[in-house]
């Protein structure tokens, strides 16, 4: 079943034409066998024999009755599961998707349990003697059906008479066994009409469940469950039918490269971007053009599809504004020319000190939160929007949990990006992102790359990278002002140790270029957590593998996330807290975080945690983003809350050459 709900092309599919028959046919046979065991009384018979060996007497019929209650529940649940198997053998599976079938299988027993518990309350006697309640003559659902119809099975009195004539109170448990077996053996014969109604109800119920849960999306922050039927009435966040959203992603060499992206629900056959250092009136007037690659996000065929266009540009001039527009041809040979011109500004060269480098950074972003928009707005009040070079999100970007059907979360992200961050020149501020655990299907760490679904199509940070390899999830970025930012994977896919060589190689190459280079890093799960266990597996692994490397190269700031609090550590060197060193000093690594971009939790005071977490200098329950400014002599860091108040503000000296 897991394979059935996995839309990745590299994982075997179970389709209706071949494997579907095998799966549902086998399930029908197995469930049918269990059903017959319950239906014919074999299950009751073996249970009675088991109890008889333990000297069951008439006074213990309550226990026996509980066993029969369980058989009652199992019997009807199996009826429904068997019906959905048979329905999926008869009805083309393309009517539903894989996730709806799986959810139906899990939900049917649970929902039926509520029916059953409610029906149990109606019990007035046990199976002994002539006092048999009407409920005992049928399964819970048949009881509900016949009651709602206002009818009583005509065979009920015959069945009750049959039991009473074959029972003998003197025999105690023996008569109970007989009654139970008679009940199961003659059940179908004596209440065939009721069973027909039960099966009809089960078929309808199973199909309804599969229909209602098709295309399920389970996302968080805020917690939300949608299905394909409910999304029919959902608000559209797309810019137009031909173009849903536009954005740019920070490349590794942002002074000479650009990654421009857009997506839509229209299937393309070719795609291009046209760009120049001046705005042009028509496509032919642009000095440059480049072909864009496009990928369909698997699993969205029944939702209209999502086709992501990635346009890689190289050999650009540093610190230059480019004007660009898109055009693509769909599979109906219709031309889709964008009627809007956007701009993109490259960064200064890596070793240039001609101007400051400014960026906004946050992690664990809440979708649709007004606090997120306030955080952006107040950050722009300190540094003009036009001066922001990029925006970084440290994982858990939309909390879609890798459900392809949660595509609306990405639509909302880019609509927020367009509305809040775009300036009057329609400049696309590049986004820098790293993997969070909610980018994976298991919402955990150490997962297979196949479980990273939507994210890898929307965010690729290397020119030519299609997001298909594990190395796609860690990358370097030369920011100017002799600064290098590493985006790392805190073991969502790649173990910490597997990235050590990459980290060292990036640092060494930068130092060999210019000894004045300073370093930053961003990743999701913290090495020094403010809330989660200090000795948790990811924190311990991170400290064992990266702490010494960060100290060796005198990392200036490490941006951590995942814990949903504000924190700043004291300077740390090789795992040792430098209590005597000021955070403003360039000595030691300062770890800041912890991912509260609209998502938060209650924090303990610094006094309450100082023994458990002696590395912490500050801790607060505050939504916040960081505004970082880099210049030739120091780095300024501001932590800003939704009211525009500075939660933290400090200046770090640049590392020595």
Short mmCIF file of C-alpha atoms in Angstrom, two decimals, residues 67-408:
data_model
loop_
_atom_site.label_atom_id
_atom_site.label_comp_id
_atom_site.label_asym_id
_atom_site.label_seq_id
_atom_site.Cartn_x
_atom_site.Cartn_y
_atom_site.Cartn_z
CA UNK A 67 -15.87 -12.25 22.44
CA UNK A 68 -19.00 -12.36 20.32
CA UNK A 69 -19.09 -8.56 20.33
CA UNK A 70 -15.59 -8.54 18.88
CA UNK A 71 -16.65 -11.06 16.23
CA UNK A 72 -19.62 -8.84 15.45
CA UNK A 73 -17.31 -5.89 14.84
CA UNK A 74 -14.76 -7.88 12.85
CA UNK A 75 -17.48 -9.44 10.73
CA UNK A 76 -19.01 -6.16 9.59
CA UNK A 77 -15.68 -4.42 9.17
CA UNK A 78 -14.52 -7.25 6.95
CA UNK A 79 -17.75 -6.92 5.01
CA UNK A 80 -16.88 -3.32 4.18
CA UNK A 81 -13.23 -4.02 3.41
CA UNK A 82 -14.20 -6.91 1.18
CA UNK A 83 -16.68 -4.72 -0.63
CA UNK A 84 -14.14 -2.00 -1.35
CA UNK A 85 -11.73 -4.62 -2.70
CA UNK A 86 -14.38 -6.02 -5.00
CA UNK A 87 -15.46 -2.54 -6.05
CA UNK A 88 -11.89 -1.68 -7.01
CA UNK A 89 -11.70 -4.86 -9.08
CA UNK A 90 -14.89 -3.97 -10.92
CA UNK A 91 -14.61 -0.18 -11.20
CA UNK A 92 -11.57 1.31 -13.01
CA UNK A 93 -9.04 2.39 -10.42
CA UNK A 94 -8.43 5.62 -12.33
CA UNK A 95 -11.62 6.98 -10.73
CA UNK A 96 -9.72 7.26 -7.47
CA UNK A 97 -6.11 7.81 -6.56
CA UNK A 98 -3.89 5.56 -4.49
CA UNK A 99 -3.99 7.63 -1.33
CA UNK A 100 -7.80 7.64 -1.18
CA UNK A 101 -7.90 3.85 -1.26
CA UNK A 102 -5.31 3.60 1.49
CA UNK A 103 -7.08 6.16 3.67
CA UNK A 104 -10.40 4.38 3.11
CA UNK A 105 -8.86 1.12 4.32
CA UNK A 106 -7.65 2.80 7.50
CA UNK A 107 -10.73 4.92 8.11
CA UNK A 108 -13.46 2.35 7.49
CA UNK A 109 -12.64 0.23 10.60
CA UNK A 110 -12.23 3.37 12.71
CA UNK A 111 -15.46 5.02 11.65
CA UNK A 112 -17.33 1.74 11.87
CA UNK A 113 -16.05 1.41 15.43
CA UNK A 114 -18.04 4.51 16.35
CA UNK A 115 -21.15 2.88 14.89
CA UNK A 116 -20.44 -0.21 16.86
CA UNK A 117 -19.70 1.40 20.23
CA UNK A 118 -22.92 3.37 19.97
CA UNK A 119 -24.88 0.23 19.16
CA UNK A 120 -23.31 -1.63 22.11
CA UNK A 121 -24.94 0.91 24.42
CA UNK A 122 -28.32 -0.43 23.31
CA UNK A 123 -27.63 -3.88 24.71
CA UNK A 124 -30.06 -5.05 27.39
CA UNK A 125 -29.22 -8.72 27.84
CA UNK A 126 -26.82 -11.48 26.85
CA UNK A 127 -27.17 -14.49 24.59
CA UNK A 128 -28.62 -16.71 27.36
CA UNK A 129 -32.28 -17.73 27.31
CA UNK A 130 -35.15 -16.27 25.33
CA UNK A 131 -34.38 -12.59 26.01
CA UNK A 132 -32.43 -11.75 22.90
CA UNK A 133 -32.47 -8.05 21.90
CA UNK A 134 -33.27 -7.26 18.28
CA UNK A 135 -29.78 -5.79 17.84
CA UNK A 136 -28.25 -9.25 18.31
CA UNK A 137 -30.04 -10.53 15.22
CA UNK A 138 -27.89 -8.45 12.85
CA UNK A 139 -24.65 -6.59 12.53
CA UNK A 140 -24.44 -2.96 13.73
CA UNK A 141 -24.81 -1.52 10.25
CA UNK A 142 -27.78 -3.70 9.40
CA UNK A 143 -29.30 -2.60 12.72
CA UNK A 144 -28.79 1.03 11.68
CA UNK A 145 -30.18 0.44 8.19
CA UNK A 146 -33.27 -1.47 9.30
CA UNK A 147 -33.97 0.97 12.12
CA UNK A 148 -33.66 4.01 9.87
CA UNK A 149 -36.02 2.35 7.36
CA UNK A 150 -38.53 1.75 10.14
CA UNK A 151 -38.66 -1.95 9.29
CA UNK A 152 -37.98 -5.10 11.23
CA UNK A 153 -36.66 -8.18 9.41
CA UNK A 154 -39.49 -10.64 9.01
CA UNK A 155 -37.10 -13.45 9.88
CA UNK A 156 -36.33 -12.02 13.30
CA UNK A 157 -39.11 -13.81 15.13
CA UNK A 158 -38.30 -17.07 13.33
CA UNK A 159 -34.67 -16.74 14.35
CA UNK A 160 -35.55 -15.90 17.94
CA UNK A 161 -37.92 -18.88 18.06
CA UNK A 162 -35.21 -21.09 16.57
CA UNK A 163 -32.74 -20.12 19.27
CA UNK A 164 -35.24 -20.51 22.09
CA UNK A 165 -36.25 -23.99 20.98
CA UNK A 166 -32.62 -25.12 20.80
CA UNK A 167 -31.55 -23.63 24.12
CA UNK A 168 -31.58 -25.12 27.56
CA UNK A 169 -30.71 -22.96 30.55
CA UNK A 170 -29.70 -26.07 32.42
CA UNK A 171 -26.81 -26.68 30.06
CA UNK A 172 -25.38 -23.23 30.72
CA UNK A 173 -22.38 -22.56 28.48
CA UNK A 174 -23.16 -25.44 26.13
CA UNK A 175 -26.45 -23.89 25.07
CA UNK A 176 -24.64 -20.58 24.57
CA UNK A 177 -22.18 -22.25 22.22
CA UNK A 178 -25.02 -23.82 20.30
CA UNK A 179 -26.85 -20.53 20.05
CA UNK A 180 -23.74 -18.75 18.84
CA UNK A 181 -23.06 -21.37 16.18
CA UNK A 182 -26.71 -21.46 15.09
CA UNK A 183 -26.67 -17.69 14.89
CA UNK A 184 -23.71 -17.66 12.54
CA UNK A 185 -24.70 -20.67 10.43
CA UNK A 186 -28.28 -19.58 9.79
CA UNK A 187 -27.63 -15.86 9.81
CA UNK A 188 -27.46 -15.40 6.05
CA UNK A 189 -30.34 -17.77 5.39
CA UNK A 190 -32.67 -16.20 7.95
CA UNK A 191 -31.89 -12.57 7.18
CA UNK A 192 -30.91 -12.54 3.55
CA UNK A 193 -32.75 -9.27 2.89
CA UNK A 194 -30.97 -7.56 5.75
CA UNK A 195 -27.59 -8.86 4.55
CA UNK A 196 -28.40 -7.53 1.09
CA UNK A 197 -29.02 -4.10 2.59
CA UNK A 198 -25.80 -4.35 4.59
CA UNK A 199 -23.81 -5.15 1.47
CA UNK A 200 -25.48 -2.36 -0.48
CA UNK A 201 -24.73 0.07 2.32
CA UNK A 202 -21.12 -1.16 2.57
CA UNK A 203 -20.54 -0.77 -1.16
CA UNK A 204 -21.96 2.74 -1.12
CA UNK A 205 -20.05 3.59 2.07
CA UNK A 206 -16.75 2.27 0.66
CA UNK A 207 -17.10 4.15 -2.60
CA UNK A 208 -18.11 7.31 -0.77
CA UNK A 209 -15.06 7.05 1.49
CA UNK A 210 -12.75 6.53 -1.46
CA UNK A 211 -14.32 9.44 -3.29
CA UNK A 212 -14.24 11.84 -0.35
CA UNK A 213 -10.63 11.05 0.55
CA UNK A 214 -9.22 11.06 -2.96
CA UNK A 215 -6.29 13.42 -3.40
CA UNK A 216 -5.84 13.83 0.34
CA UNK A 217 -3.47 16.56 1.55
CA UNK A 218 -2.43 16.58 5.20
CA UNK A 219 -0.39 19.67 6.04
CA UNK A 220 0.49 21.63 9.15
CA UNK A 221 1.07 25.12 10.57
CA UNK A 222 -1.82 25.62 10.36
CA UNK A 223 -3.05 22.02 10.54
CA UNK A 224 -5.25 21.34 7.57
CA UNK A 225 -6.70 18.37 5.69
CA UNK A 226 -8.06 18.83 2.20
CA UNK A 227 -9.21 16.40 -0.47
CA UNK A 228 -9.81 16.76 -4.17
CA UNK A 229 -13.58 17.34 -3.72
CA UNK A 230 -12.99 20.04 -1.09
CA UNK A 231 -10.32 21.78 -3.18
CA UNK A 232 -12.86 22.36 -5.94
CA UNK A 233 -14.12 25.25 -3.83
CA UNK A 234 -10.71 26.42 -2.62
CA UNK A 235 -9.41 29.85 -3.45
CA UNK A 236 -7.03 30.02 -6.39
CA UNK A 237 -3.73 31.76 -5.77
CA UNK A 238 -2.49 31.56 -9.34
CA UNK A 239 -1.52 34.71 -11.21
CA UNK A 240 -3.36 33.54 -14.34
CA UNK A 241 -4.32 30.35 -16.15
CA UNK A 242 -1.08 30.39 -18.14
CA UNK A 243 1.24 31.47 -15.33
CA UNK A 244 0.65 30.53 -11.72
CA UNK A 245 3.68 32.07 -9.99
CA UNK A 246 7.09 33.66 -10.65
CA UNK A 247 10.13 33.58 -8.41
CA UNK A 248 13.90 33.23 -8.44
CA UNK A 249 16.23 30.94 -6.53
CA UNK A 250 19.67 31.95 -5.24
CA UNK A 251 22.37 30.22 -7.34
CA UNK A 252 25.84 29.32 -6.09
CA UNK A 253 27.39 32.26 -7.97
CA UNK A 254 24.73 34.96 -7.71
CA UNK A 255 27.09 37.61 -9.11
CA UNK A 256 27.14 35.89 -12.53
CA UNK A 257 24.23 33.42 -12.47
CA UNK A 258 20.47 33.49 -12.11
CA UNK A 259 17.83 30.78 -11.72
CA UNK A 260 14.45 32.18 -12.79
CA UNK A 261 11.37 30.01 -12.28
CA UNK A 262 7.67 29.91 -12.95
CA UNK A 263 5.00 27.22 -13.11
CA UNK A 264 1.47 26.62 -14.35
CA UNK A 265 -1.08 23.86 -14.94
CA UNK A 266 -0.62 24.00 -18.72
CA UNK A 267 1.54 21.24 -20.20
CA UNK A 268 4.42 22.80 -22.20
CA UNK A 269 6.39 21.46 -25.14
CA UNK A 270 8.99 24.27 -25.19
CA UNK A 271 9.86 27.14 -22.87
CA UNK A 272 12.13 30.19 -23.08
CA UNK A 273 13.17 33.26 -21.12
CA UNK A 274 14.09 36.54 -22.86
CA UNK A 275 16.35 38.98 -21.00
CA UNK A 276 18.36 42.16 -21.42
CA UNK A 277 19.83 45.02 -19.41
CA UNK A 278 17.01 47.22 -20.67
CA UNK A 279 13.27 46.75 -20.93
CA UNK A 280 12.08 45.83 -24.44
CA UNK A 281 8.74 46.14 -26.19
CA UNK A 282 8.72 42.75 -27.91
CA UNK A 283 10.50 39.41 -27.63
CA UNK A 284 12.60 39.90 -30.78
CA UNK A 285 14.15 43.04 -29.30
CA UNK A 286 15.74 41.25 -26.34
CA UNK A 287 19.49 40.76 -26.67
CA UNK A 288 19.51 37.36 -24.96
CA UNK A 289 17.29 34.33 -24.72
CA UNK A 290 17.67 30.92 -23.12
CA UNK A 291 15.74 27.68 -23.20
CA UNK A 292 14.16 26.55 -19.93
CA UNK A 293 13.70 22.98 -18.78
CA UNK A 294 10.33 21.94 -17.37
CA UNK A 295 9.19 19.13 -15.13
CA UNK A 296 5.75 17.83 -14.21
CA UNK A 297 5.24 17.25 -10.49
CA UNK A 298 4.08 13.60 -10.22
CA UNK A 299 0.79 12.82 -8.56
CA UNK A 300 -1.13 15.90 -9.69
CA UNK A 301 -2.61 14.59 -12.92
CA UNK A 302 -6.15 14.63 -11.53
CA UNK A 303 -5.64 18.09 -9.98
CA UNK A 304 -4.88 19.77 -13.27
CA UNK A 305 -1.12 19.24 -13.06
CA UNK A 306 1.80 21.45 -12.12
CA UNK A 307 4.62 22.08 -14.61
CA UNK A 308 7.65 23.86 -13.17
CA UNK A 309 9.87 25.81 -15.60
CA UNK A 310 13.49 26.39 -14.58
CA UNK A 311 15.53 28.92 -16.54
CA UNK A 312 19.29 28.82 -15.82
CA UNK A 313 21.25 31.93 -16.81
CA UNK A 314 25.05 32.15 -16.74
CA UNK A 315 27.78 34.65 -17.69
CA UNK A 316 25.82 37.61 -16.35
CA UNK A 317 27.42 40.88 -15.29
CA UNK A 318 27.81 41.42 -11.54
CA UNK A 319 25.71 44.01 -9.71
CA UNK A 320 23.51 44.52 -12.76
CA UNK A 321 19.74 44.70 -13.18
CA UNK A 322 18.29 42.50 -15.91
CA UNK A 323 14.81 42.77 -17.43
CA UNK A 324 13.16 39.55 -18.52
CA UNK A 325 9.94 37.89 -19.58
CA UNK A 326 8.80 34.33 -20.34
CA UNK A 327 7.20 32.55 -23.25
CA UNK A 328 6.25 28.91 -23.76
CA UNK A 329 4.29 26.73 -26.19
CA UNK A 330 1.80 24.18 -24.84
CA UNK A 331 0.92 20.73 -26.16
CA UNK A 332 -1.88 22.28 -28.23
CA UNK A 333 0.72 24.48 -29.98
CA UNK A 334 -0.70 27.56 -28.30
CA UNK A 335 1.75 30.34 -27.51
CA UNK A 336 1.77 31.73 -23.93
CA UNK A 337 3.65 35.03 -23.92
CA UNK A 338 3.87 36.79 -20.57
CA UNK A 339 2.63 40.37 -20.79
CA UNK A 340 4.62 41.52 -17.74
CA UNK A 341 8.32 42.40 -17.50
CA UNK A 342 10.16 41.42 -14.31
CA UNK A 343 13.63 42.36 -13.11
CA UNK A 344 16.49 40.53 -11.44
CA UNK A 345 19.64 42.04 -9.88
CA UNK A 346 22.88 40.10 -9.64
CA UNK A 347 25.01 40.41 -6.50
CA UNK A 348 28.36 42.12 -6.23
CA UNK A 349 31.46 39.99 -7.02
CA UNK A 350 32.61 37.69 -4.18
CA UNK A 351 35.64 39.80 -3.30
CA UNK A 352 34.00 43.18 -3.82
CA UNK A 353 33.36 45.57 -0.92
CA UNK A 354 31.53 48.16 -3.01
CA UNK A 355 28.29 47.93 -1.02
CA UNK A 356 26.69 46.07 1.88
CA UNK A 357 25.11 42.66 1.46
CA UNK A 358 21.68 42.39 3.14
CA UNK A 359 19.49 39.36 3.58
CA UNK A 360 16.43 38.25 5.57
CA UNK A 361 16.50 34.85 7.19
CA UNK A 362 13.88 32.77 9.00
CA UNK A 363 12.84 29.17 9.31
CA UNK A 364 9.74 27.08 10.00
CA UNK A 365 7.40 29.37 8.14
CA UNK A 366 3.66 29.44 8.93
CA UNK A 367 1.48 29.50 5.82
CA UNK A 368 -1.12 32.24 5.56
CA UNK A 369 -0.07 33.89 8.80
CA UNK A 370 -0.43 37.65 9.10
CA UNK A 371 2.57 37.56 11.44
CA UNK A 372 4.77 36.40 8.56
CA UNK A 373 3.76 39.41 6.49
CA UNK A 374 4.37 41.71 9.46
CA UNK A 375 7.85 40.24 9.89
CA UNK A 376 8.67 41.02 6.26
CA UNK A 377 7.22 44.51 6.52
CA UNK A 378 9.20 45.44 9.64
CA UNK A 379 12.42 43.98 8.23
CA UNK A 380 11.97 46.24 5.19
CA UNK A 381 11.60 49.21 7.54
CA UNK A 382 15.23 48.74 8.64
CA UNK A 383 16.62 48.12 5.16
CA UNK A 384 14.74 49.16 2.04
CA UNK A 385 13.24 46.38 0.00
CA UNK A 386 15.39 47.41 -2.94
CA UNK A 387 18.54 46.74 -0.91
CA UNK A 388 17.67 43.16 0.12
CA UNK A 389 19.84 40.71 -1.83
CA UNK A 390 18.06 37.48 -0.96
CA UNK A 391 15.61 35.84 1.46
CA UNK A 392 16.57 32.60 3.23
CA UNK A 393 14.15 30.03 4.68
CA UNK A 394 15.78 27.39 6.87
CA UNK A 395 13.49 24.44 6.17
CA UNK A 396 9.83 23.55 6.78
CA UNK A 397 9.05 26.02 4.04
CA UNK A 398 5.30 25.32 3.73
CA UNK A 399 4.72 22.27 6.00
CA UNK A 400 3.28 20.28 3.09
CA UNK A 401 4.76 17.00 4.42
CA UNK A 402 5.72 16.02 0.85
CA UNK A 403 2.11 15.43 -0.19
CA UNK A 404 2.03 16.36 -3.90
CA UNK A 405 -1.64 17.16 -3.39
CA UNK A 406 -0.66 19.98 -1.00
CA UNK A 407 0.35 22.08 -4.00
CA UNK A 408 -1.85 24.97 -2.83
#
